[in-house]
Coordinates of C-alpha atoms in Angstrom, one line a residue:
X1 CA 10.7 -10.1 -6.4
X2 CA 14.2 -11.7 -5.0
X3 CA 14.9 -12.0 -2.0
X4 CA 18.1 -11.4 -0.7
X5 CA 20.2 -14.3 0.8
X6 CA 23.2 -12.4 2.3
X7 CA 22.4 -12.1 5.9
X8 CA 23.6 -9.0 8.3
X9 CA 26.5 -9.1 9.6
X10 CA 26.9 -8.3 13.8
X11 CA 28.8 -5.6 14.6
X12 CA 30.4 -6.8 17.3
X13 CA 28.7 -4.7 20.1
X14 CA 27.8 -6.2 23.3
X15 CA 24.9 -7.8 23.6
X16 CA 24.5 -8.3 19.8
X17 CA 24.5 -12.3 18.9
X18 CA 25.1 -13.2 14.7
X19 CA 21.8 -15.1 15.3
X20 CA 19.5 -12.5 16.2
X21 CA 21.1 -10.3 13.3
X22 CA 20.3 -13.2 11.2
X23 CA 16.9 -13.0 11.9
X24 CA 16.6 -9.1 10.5
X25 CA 13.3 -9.2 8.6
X26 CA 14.2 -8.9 4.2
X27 CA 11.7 -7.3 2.2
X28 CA 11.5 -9.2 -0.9
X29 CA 13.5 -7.4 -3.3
X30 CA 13.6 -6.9 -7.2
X31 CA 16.3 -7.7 -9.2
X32 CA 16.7 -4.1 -9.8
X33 CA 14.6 -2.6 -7.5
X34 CA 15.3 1.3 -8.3
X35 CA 15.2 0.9 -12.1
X36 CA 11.6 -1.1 -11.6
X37 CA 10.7 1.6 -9.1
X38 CA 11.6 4.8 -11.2
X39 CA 9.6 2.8 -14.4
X40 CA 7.0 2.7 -12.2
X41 CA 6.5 6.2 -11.0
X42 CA 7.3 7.2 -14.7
X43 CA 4.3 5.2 -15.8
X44 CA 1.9 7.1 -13.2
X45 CA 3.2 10.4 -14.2
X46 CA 2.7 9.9 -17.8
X47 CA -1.0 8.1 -17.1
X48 CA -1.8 11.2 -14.9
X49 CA -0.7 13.9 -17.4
X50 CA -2.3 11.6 -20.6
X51 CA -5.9 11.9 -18.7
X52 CA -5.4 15.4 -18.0
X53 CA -4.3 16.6 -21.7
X54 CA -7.5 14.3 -23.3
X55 CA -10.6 15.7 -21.4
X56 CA -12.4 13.2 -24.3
X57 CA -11.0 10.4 -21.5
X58 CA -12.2 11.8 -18.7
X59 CA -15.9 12.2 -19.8
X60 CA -15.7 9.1 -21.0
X61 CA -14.8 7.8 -17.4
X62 CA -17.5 9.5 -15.9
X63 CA -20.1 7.7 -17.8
X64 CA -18.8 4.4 -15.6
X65 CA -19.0 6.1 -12.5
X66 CA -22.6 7.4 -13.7
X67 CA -23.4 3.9 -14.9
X68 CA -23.0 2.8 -11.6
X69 CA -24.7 5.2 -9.6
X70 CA -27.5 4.7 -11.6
X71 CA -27.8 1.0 -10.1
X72 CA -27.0 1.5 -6.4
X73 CA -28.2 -2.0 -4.4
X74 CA -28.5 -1.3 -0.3
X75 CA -26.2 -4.2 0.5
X76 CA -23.4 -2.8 -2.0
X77 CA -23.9 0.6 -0.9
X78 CA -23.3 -0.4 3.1
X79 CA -20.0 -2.4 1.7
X80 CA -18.7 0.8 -0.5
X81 CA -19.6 3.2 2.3
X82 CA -17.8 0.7 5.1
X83 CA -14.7 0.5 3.0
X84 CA -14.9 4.1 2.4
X85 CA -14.4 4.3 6.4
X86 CA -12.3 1.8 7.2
X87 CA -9.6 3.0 4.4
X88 CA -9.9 6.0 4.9
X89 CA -6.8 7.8 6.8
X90 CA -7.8 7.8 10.6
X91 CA -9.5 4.3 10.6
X92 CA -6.4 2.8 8.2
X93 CA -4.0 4.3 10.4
X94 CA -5.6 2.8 13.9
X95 CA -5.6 -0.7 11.5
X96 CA -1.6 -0.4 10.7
X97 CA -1.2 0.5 14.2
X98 CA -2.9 -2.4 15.7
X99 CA -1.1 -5.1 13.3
X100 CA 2.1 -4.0 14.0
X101 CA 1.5 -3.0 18.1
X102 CA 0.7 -7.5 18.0
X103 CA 3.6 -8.1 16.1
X104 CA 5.6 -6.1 18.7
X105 CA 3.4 -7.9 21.6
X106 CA 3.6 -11.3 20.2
X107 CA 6.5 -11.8 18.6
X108 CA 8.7 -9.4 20.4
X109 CA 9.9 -8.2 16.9
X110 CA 10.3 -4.6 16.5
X111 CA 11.9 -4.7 13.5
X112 CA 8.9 -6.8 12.0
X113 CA 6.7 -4.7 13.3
X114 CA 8.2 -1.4 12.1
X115 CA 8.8 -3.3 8.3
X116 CA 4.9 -3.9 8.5
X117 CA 4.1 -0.1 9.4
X118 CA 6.4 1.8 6.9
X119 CA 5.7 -0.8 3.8
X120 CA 1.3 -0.3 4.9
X121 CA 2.2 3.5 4.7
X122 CA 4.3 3.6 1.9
X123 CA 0.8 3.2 -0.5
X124 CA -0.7 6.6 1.3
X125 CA 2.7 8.6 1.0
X126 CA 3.1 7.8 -2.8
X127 CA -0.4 8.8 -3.6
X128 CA -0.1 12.0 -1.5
X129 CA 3.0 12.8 -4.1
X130 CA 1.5 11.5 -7.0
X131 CA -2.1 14.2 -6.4
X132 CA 0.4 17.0 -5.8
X133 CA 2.1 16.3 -9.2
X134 CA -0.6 15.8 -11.4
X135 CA -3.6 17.8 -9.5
X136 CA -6.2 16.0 -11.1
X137 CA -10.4 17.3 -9.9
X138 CA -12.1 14.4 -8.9
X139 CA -15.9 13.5 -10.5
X140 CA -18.2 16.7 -10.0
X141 CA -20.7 15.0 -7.6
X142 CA -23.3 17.3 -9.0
X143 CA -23.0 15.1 -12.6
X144 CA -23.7 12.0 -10.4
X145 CA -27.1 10.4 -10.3
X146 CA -26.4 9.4 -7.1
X147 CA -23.3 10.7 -5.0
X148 CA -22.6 9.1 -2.1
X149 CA -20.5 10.9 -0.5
X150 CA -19.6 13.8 -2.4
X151 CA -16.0 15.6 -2.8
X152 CA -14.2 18.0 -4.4
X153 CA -10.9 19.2 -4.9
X154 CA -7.8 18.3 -7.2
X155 CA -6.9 15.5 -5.6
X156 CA -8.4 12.6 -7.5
X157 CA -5.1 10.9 -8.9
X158 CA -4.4 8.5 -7.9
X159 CA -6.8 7.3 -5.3
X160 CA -5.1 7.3 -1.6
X161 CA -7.7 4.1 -0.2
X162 CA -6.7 1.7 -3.7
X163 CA -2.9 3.0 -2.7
X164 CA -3.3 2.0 1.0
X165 CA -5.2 -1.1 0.1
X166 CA -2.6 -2.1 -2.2
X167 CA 0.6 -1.6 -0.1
X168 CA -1.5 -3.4 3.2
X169 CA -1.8 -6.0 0.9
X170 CA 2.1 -6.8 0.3
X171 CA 2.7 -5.6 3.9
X172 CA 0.5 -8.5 4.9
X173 CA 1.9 -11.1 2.8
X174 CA 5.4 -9.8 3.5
X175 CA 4.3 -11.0 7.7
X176 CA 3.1 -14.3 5.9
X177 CA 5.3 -15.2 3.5
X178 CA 7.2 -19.0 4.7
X179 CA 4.4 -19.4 6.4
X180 CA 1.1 -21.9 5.7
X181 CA -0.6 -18.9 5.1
X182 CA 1.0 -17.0 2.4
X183 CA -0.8 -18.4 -0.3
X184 CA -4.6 -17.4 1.1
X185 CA -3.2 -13.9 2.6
X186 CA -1.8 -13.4 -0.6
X187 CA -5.4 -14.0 -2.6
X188 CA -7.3 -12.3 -0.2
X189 CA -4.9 -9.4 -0.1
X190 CA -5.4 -9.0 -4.6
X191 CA -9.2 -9.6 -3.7
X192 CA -9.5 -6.3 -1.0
X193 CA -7.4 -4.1 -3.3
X194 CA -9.4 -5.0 -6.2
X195 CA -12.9 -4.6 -3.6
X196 CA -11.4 -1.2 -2.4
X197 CA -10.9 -0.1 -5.9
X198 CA -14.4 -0.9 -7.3
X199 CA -15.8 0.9 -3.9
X200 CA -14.3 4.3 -4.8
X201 CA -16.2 4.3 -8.5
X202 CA -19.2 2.7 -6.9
X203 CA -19.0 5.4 -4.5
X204 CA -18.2 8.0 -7.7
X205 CA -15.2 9.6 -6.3
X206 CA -12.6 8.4 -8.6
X207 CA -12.2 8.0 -12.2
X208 CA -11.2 4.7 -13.4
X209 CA -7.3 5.9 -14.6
X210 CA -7.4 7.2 -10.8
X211 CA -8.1 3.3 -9.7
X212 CA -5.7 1.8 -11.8
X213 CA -2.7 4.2 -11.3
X214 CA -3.4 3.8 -7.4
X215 CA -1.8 0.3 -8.2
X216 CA 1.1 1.7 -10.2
X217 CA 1.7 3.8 -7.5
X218 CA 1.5 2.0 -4.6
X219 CA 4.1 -1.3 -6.4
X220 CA 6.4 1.7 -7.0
X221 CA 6.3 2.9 -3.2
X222 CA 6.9 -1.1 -1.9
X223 CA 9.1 -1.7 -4.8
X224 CA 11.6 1.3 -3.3
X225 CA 10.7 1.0 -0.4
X226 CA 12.1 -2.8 0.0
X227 CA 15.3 -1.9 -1.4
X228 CA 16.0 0.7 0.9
X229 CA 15.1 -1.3 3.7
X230 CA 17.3 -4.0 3.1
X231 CA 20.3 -1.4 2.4
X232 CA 19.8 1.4 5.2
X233 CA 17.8 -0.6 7.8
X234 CA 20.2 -3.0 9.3
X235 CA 22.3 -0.4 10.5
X236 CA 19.9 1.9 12.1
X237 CA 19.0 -1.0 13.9
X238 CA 22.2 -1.7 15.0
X239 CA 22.0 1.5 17.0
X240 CA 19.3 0.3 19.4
X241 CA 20.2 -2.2 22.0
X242 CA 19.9 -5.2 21.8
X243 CA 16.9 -6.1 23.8
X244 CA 14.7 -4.2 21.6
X245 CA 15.8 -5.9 18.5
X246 CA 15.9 -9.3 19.3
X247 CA 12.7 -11.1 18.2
X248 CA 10.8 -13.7 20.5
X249 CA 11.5 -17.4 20.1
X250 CA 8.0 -18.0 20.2
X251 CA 6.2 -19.1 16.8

């Protein structure tokens, strides 16, 4: 992605300094950012309807997640159930909301901390769309050698913890980038989305499409998601004084 190099301009209200505006957190933008985005969502839409119209590929998908719950280990079991909790919705929430609640504290950045919450959410909102549009039923439990924690339902595609793991992972290099940390946040971020997505197969609630369309998904949602930050955000922020917006000098 680019990043844009045209700062915000002040709007001249009291209070407000061209410095602090300068300071306005950019998401790192692509070139053309709602082109790439639409692409992207195209590309889930048209996996999630291919999988559903070839039931030949979704039997064949099975067979992985049986494969693997035929060779359950303790110690990879208590990592796939763990990440099955701590990605889920309430835990993954209560993490988003602690990250940005010491961005606010530390650096006295709101619009950081704000940029950090809506990009780490952006993953579960796409997926949410994505499951009502293509209505896909998750792995009968009842095929599996070994369920571990069995569901139902149509909402297998794409899977909302790969999403979420996905979209914390740019949302924490997006805090990191310029930083001496970018570069390890940045591997450990691909390593936890990939972990997350081999958890929900291990676990045998997701088909393998559902895995790799969680990353289509959630790139699409960050992809947009940056540009209309950098467009629309600015000026809402202009409307809140300027105490609020002004981050910290600390570092």
């Amino acid at each position: 992605m680019n990043e844009p190099t045209r700062a915000h301009k002040t709007t001249g209200k009291p209070g407000t300094t061209a410095a602090a505006r300068a300071q306005f957190p950019v998401l790192p933008q692509a070139r053309h950012w709602l082109l790439l985005g639409a692409l992207l969502c195209a590309a889930v839409v048209a996996l999630g309807f291919t999988v559903q119209l070839l039931p030949g590929d979704t039997t064949a998908e099975l067979n992985v997640d049986q494969d693997l719950s035929q060779h359950h280990i303790a110690v990879l079991t208590a990592v796939a159930m763990a990440i099955n909790l701590l990605f889920g919705p309430v835990a993954g929430l209560g993490l988003i909301a602690v990250i940005a609640v010491t961005v606010l504290v530390v650096r006295r950045d709101l619009a950081r901390a704000v940029a950090f919450g809506v990009v780490a959410c952006s993953g579960w909102v796409a997926s949410e769309a994505f499951k009502l549009i293509v209505a896909r039923q998750r792995p009968n439990p009842s095929l599996l050698f070994d369920p571990l924690a069995p569901e139902t339902g149509s909402n297998s595609f794409p899977s909302g913890h790969v999403s979420f793991a996905v979209a914390l992972a740019f949302a924490l290099y997006f805090l990191a980038r310029r930083t001496r940390w970018s570069r390890l946040v940045a591997v450990a971020g691909a390593v936890m989305a990939v972990t997350v997505a081999w958890s929900r197969l291990y676990v045998g609630v997701h088909y393998p499409t559902d895995v790799v369309a969680s990353f289509l998904a959630a790139s699409a949602a960050v992809v947009l998601l940056a540009g209309l930050w950098n467009r629309y955000a600015p000026r809402l922020f202009d409307h809140l004084p300027a105490a609020l917006t002004t981050p910290s000098s600390r570092r």
